[in-house]
PDB file of C-alpha atoms in Angstrom:
ATOM      1  CA  UNK S  13     -25.096  20.905  22.282  1.00  0.00           C
ATOM      2  CA  UNK S  14     -21.447  20.585  23.209  1.00  0.00           C
ATOM      3  CA  UNK S  15     -19.071  23.547  23.234  1.00  0.00           C
ATOM      4  CA  UNK S  16     -16.761  21.974  20.665  1.00  0.00           C
ATOM      5  CA  UNK S  17     -19.635  21.780  18.170  1.00  0.00           C
ATOM      6  CA  UNK S  18     -20.652  25.388  18.759  1.00  0.00           C
ATOM      7  CA  UNK S  19     -17.116  26.614  18.037  1.00  0.00           C
ATOM      8  CA  UNK S  20     -16.433  24.482  14.999  1.00  0.00           C
ATOM      9  CA  UNK S  21     -16.004  26.316  11.711  1.00  0.00           C
ATOM     10  CA  UNK S  22     -17.502  23.247  10.039  1.00  0.00           C
ATOM     11  CA  UNK S  23     -20.680  23.657  12.055  1.00  0.00           C
ATOM     12  CA  UNK S  24     -20.868  27.336  11.116  1.00  0.00           C
ATOM     13  CA  UNK S  25     -20.735  26.283   7.467  1.00  0.00           C
ATOM     14  CA  UNK S  26     -23.586  23.847   8.109  1.00  0.00           C
ATOM     15  CA  UNK S  27     -25.658  26.581   9.715  1.00  0.00           C
ATOM     16  CA  UNK S  28     -25.110  28.778   6.655  1.00  0.00           C
ATOM     17  CA  UNK S  29     -26.190  25.925   4.360  1.00  0.00           C
ATOM     18  CA  UNK S  30     -29.353  25.435   6.444  1.00  0.00           C
ATOM     19  CA  UNK S  31     -30.065  29.169   6.302  1.00  0.00           C
ATOM     20  CA  UNK S  32     -29.684  29.219   2.508  1.00  0.00           C
ATOM     21  CA  UNK S  33     -31.901  26.149   2.137  1.00  0.00           C
ATOM     22  CA  UNK S  34     -34.634  27.618   4.332  1.00  0.00           C
ATOM     23  CA  UNK S  35     -34.512  30.913   2.405  1.00  0.00           C
ATOM     24  CA  UNK S  36     -34.890  29.065  -0.908  1.00  0.00           C
ATOM     25  CA  UNK S  37     -31.422  29.902  -2.220  1.00  0.00           C
ATOM     26  CA  UNK S  38     -30.692  26.171  -2.555  1.00  0.00           C
ATOM     27  CA  UNK S  39     -33.028  23.243  -3.163  1.00  0.00           C
ATOM     28  CA  UNK S  40     -30.391  20.748  -2.083  1.00  0.00           C
ATOM     29  CA  UNK S  41     -27.062  20.874  -0.273  1.00  0.00           C
ATOM     30  CA  UNK S  42     -24.042  18.576  -0.159  1.00  0.00           C
ATOM     31  CA  UNK S  43     -22.009  19.025   3.015  1.00  0.00           C
ATOM     32  CA  UNK S  44     -18.986  16.912   3.978  1.00  0.00           C
ATOM     33  CA  UNK S  45     -18.114  16.806   7.661  1.00  0.00           C
ATOM     34  CA  UNK S  46     -16.280  14.862  10.356  1.00  0.00           C
ATOM     35  CA  UNK S  47     -18.213  11.857  11.713  1.00  0.00           C
ATOM     36  CA  UNK S  48     -17.766  13.086  15.274  1.00  0.00           C
ATOM     37  CA  UNK S  49     -20.500  15.656  14.612  1.00  0.00           C
ATOM     38  CA  UNK S  50     -22.956  13.162  13.109  1.00  0.00           C
ATOM     39  CA  UNK S  51     -25.422  12.963  15.994  1.00  0.00           C
ATOM     40  CA  UNK S  52     -25.449  16.747  16.446  1.00  0.00           C
ATOM     41  CA  UNK S  53     -25.896  17.388  12.720  1.00  0.00           C
ATOM     42  CA  UNK S  54     -28.733  14.876  12.400  1.00  0.00           C
ATOM     43  CA  UNK S  55     -30.442  16.190  15.530  1.00  0.00           C
ATOM     44  CA  UNK S  56     -30.355  19.746  14.174  1.00  0.00           C
ATOM     45  CA  UNK S  57     -31.832  18.704  10.840  1.00  0.00           C
ATOM     46  CA  UNK S  58     -34.462  16.550  12.559  1.00  0.00           C
ATOM     47  CA  UNK S  59     -35.505  19.469  14.793  1.00  0.00           C
ATOM     48  CA  UNK S  60     -35.982  21.622  11.706  1.00  0.00           C
ATOM     49  CA  UNK S  61     -37.801  18.866   9.779  1.00  0.00           C
ATOM     50  CA  UNK S  62     -35.210  18.905   6.992  1.00  0.00           C
ATOM     51  CA  UNK S  63     -34.890  15.589   5.153  1.00  0.00           C
ATOM     52  CA  UNK S  64     -31.362  14.256   4.633  1.00  0.00           C
ATOM     53  CA  UNK S  65     -29.221  11.325   3.533  1.00  0.00           C
ATOM     54  CA  UNK S  66     -25.691  10.427   4.583  1.00  0.00           C
ATOM     55  CA  UNK S  67     -22.932   8.616   2.722  1.00  0.00           C
ATOM     56  CA  UNK S  68     -19.613   7.486   4.251  1.00  0.00           C
ATOM     57  CA  UNK S  69     -16.424   9.125   2.954  1.00  0.00           C
ATOM     58  CA  UNK S  70     -13.371   7.223   4.087  1.00  0.00           C
ATOM     59  CA  UNK S  71     -12.801   6.512   7.756  1.00  0.00           C
ATOM     60  CA  UNK S  72     -13.583   9.852   9.347  1.00  0.00           C
ATOM     61  CA  UNK S  73     -16.046  11.809   7.209  1.00  0.00           C
ATOM     62  CA  UNK S  74     -19.593  11.725   5.919  1.00  0.00           C
ATOM     63  CA  UNK S  75     -21.310  13.323   2.959  1.00  0.00           C
ATOM     64  CA  UNK S  76     -24.632  14.798   3.975  1.00  0.00           C
ATOM     65  CA  UNK S  77     -27.237  15.571   1.347  1.00  0.00           C
ATOM     66  CA  UNK S  78     -30.175  17.593   2.589  1.00  0.00           C
ATOM     67  CA  UNK S  79     -32.973  19.501   0.978  1.00  0.00           C
ATOM     68  CA  UNK S  80     -36.227  18.920  -0.853  1.00  0.00           C
ATOM     69  CA  UNK S  81     -37.468  15.342  -0.665  1.00  0.00           C
ATOM     70  CA  UNK S  82     -37.839  15.145  -4.455  1.00  0.00           C
ATOM     71  CA  UNK S  83     -34.148  15.929  -4.830  1.00  0.00           C
ATOM     72  CA  UNK S  84     -33.158  13.362  -2.215  1.00  0.00           C
ATOM     73  CA  UNK S  85     -35.286  10.736  -3.962  1.00  0.00           C
ATOM     74  CA  UNK S  86     -33.307  11.365  -7.155  1.00  0.00           C
ATOM     75  CA  UNK S  87     -30.009  11.310  -5.234  1.00  0.00           C
ATOM     76  CA  UNK S  88     -30.849   7.850  -3.894  1.00  0.00           C
ATOM     77  CA  UNK S  89     -31.152   6.624  -7.486  1.00  0.00           C
ATOM     78  CA  UNK S  90     -28.079   8.438  -8.845  1.00  0.00           C
ATOM     79  CA  UNK S  91     -25.523   8.401  -6.032  1.00  0.00           C
ATOM     80  CA  UNK S  92     -25.160   4.683  -5.367  1.00  0.00           C
ATOM     81  CA  UNK S  93     -21.377   4.717  -5.036  1.00  0.00           C
ATOM     82  CA  UNK S  94     -18.658   7.077  -3.787  1.00  0.00           C
ATOM     83  CA  UNK S  95     -18.757  10.456  -5.533  1.00  0.00           C
ATOM     84  CA  UNK S  96     -15.353   9.939  -7.133  1.00  0.00           C
ATOM     85  CA  UNK S  97     -16.764   6.826  -8.875  1.00  0.00           C
ATOM     86  CA  UNK S  98     -19.698   8.624 -10.529  1.00  0.00           C
ATOM     87  CA  UNK S  99     -19.877   8.551 -14.306  1.00  0.00           C
ATOM     88  CA  UNK S 100     -19.475  11.890 -16.090  1.00  0.00           C
ATOM     89  CA  UNK S 101     -23.251  11.909 -16.617  1.00  0.00           C
ATOM     90  CA  UNK S 102     -24.022  11.219 -12.955  1.00  0.00           C
ATOM     91  CA  UNK S 103     -21.516  13.868 -11.882  1.00  0.00           C
ATOM     92  CA  UNK S 104     -23.112  16.388 -14.249  1.00  0.00           C
ATOM     93  CA  UNK S 105     -26.607  15.712 -12.928  1.00  0.00           C
ATOM     94  CA  UNK S 106     -25.442  15.959  -9.319  1.00  0.00           C
ATOM     95  CA  UNK S 107     -23.697  19.272  -9.959  1.00  0.00           C
ATOM     96  CA  UNK S 108     -26.775  20.658 -11.689  1.00  0.00           C
ATOM     97  CA  UNK S 109     -28.987  19.530  -8.805  1.00  0.00           C
ATOM     98  CA  UNK S 110     -26.680  21.243  -6.336  1.00  0.00           C
ATOM     99  CA  UNK S 111     -27.005  24.481  -8.298  1.00  0.00           C
ATOM    100  CA  UNK S 112     -23.432  24.641  -9.530  1.00  0.00           C
ATOM    101  CA  UNK S 113     -22.667  26.938 -12.460  1.00  0.00           C
ATOM    102  CA  UNK S 114     -24.085  25.072 -15.455  1.00  0.00           C
ATOM    103  CA  UNK S 115     -21.390  26.370 -17.828  1.00  0.00           C
ATOM    104  CA  UNK S 116     -18.676  25.023 -15.529  1.00  0.00           C
ATOM    105  CA  UNK S 117     -20.571  21.737 -15.221  1.00  0.00           C
ATOM    106  CA  UNK S 118     -20.668  21.477 -19.025  1.00  0.00           C
ATOM    107  CA  UNK S 119     -16.910  22.074 -19.242  1.00  0.00           C
ATOM    108  CA  UNK S 120     -16.262  19.508 -16.497  1.00  0.00           C
ATOM    109  CA  UNK S 121     -18.499  16.964 -18.232  1.00  0.00           C
ATOM    110  CA  UNK S 122     -16.749  17.406 -21.587  1.00  0.00           C
ATOM    111  CA  UNK S 123     -13.295  17.155 -20.005  1.00  0.00           C
ATOM    112  CA  UNK S 124     -14.196  13.983 -18.095  1.00  0.00           C
ATOM    113  CA  UNK S 125     -15.911  12.418 -21.101  1.00  0.00           C
ATOM    114  CA  UNK S 126     -12.946  13.178 -23.402  1.00  0.00           C
ATOM    115  CA  UNK S 127     -10.537  11.757 -20.822  1.00  0.00           C
ATOM    116  CA  UNK S 128     -12.551   8.524 -20.740  1.00  0.00           C
ATOM    117  CA  UNK S 129     -12.602   8.381 -24.567  1.00  0.00           C
ATOM    118  CA  UNK S 130      -8.803   8.689 -24.693  1.00  0.00           C
ATOM    119  CA  UNK S 131      -8.423   5.873 -22.141  1.00  0.00           C
ATOM    120  CA  UNK S 132     -10.608   3.473 -24.118  1.00  0.00           C
TER     121      UNK S 132
END
């Protein structure tokens, strides 16, 4: 493990996400990080037998989904494009799966859906 990785605030966030997942606080996590840490991140998850998926975000970042295999199976069916291209329904499901506040997800869904209705 290189020193830069050990000192990175981003890597500390990852370690907290892993801790919460292992304690059962989260069933699935979405973590966005710089590609330069990709091999270290994947190695850590592999060592802990945590399943994951990655998705490119622009030139320098990756989205990392990790958690229960059932959740990742659903993610593979739902998240087939960049997150900012998800439909309001797909975005709602993803937020719910990530454990976001369901009331806030409902508000977000209604706002996005109404915005789309006005554009049509």
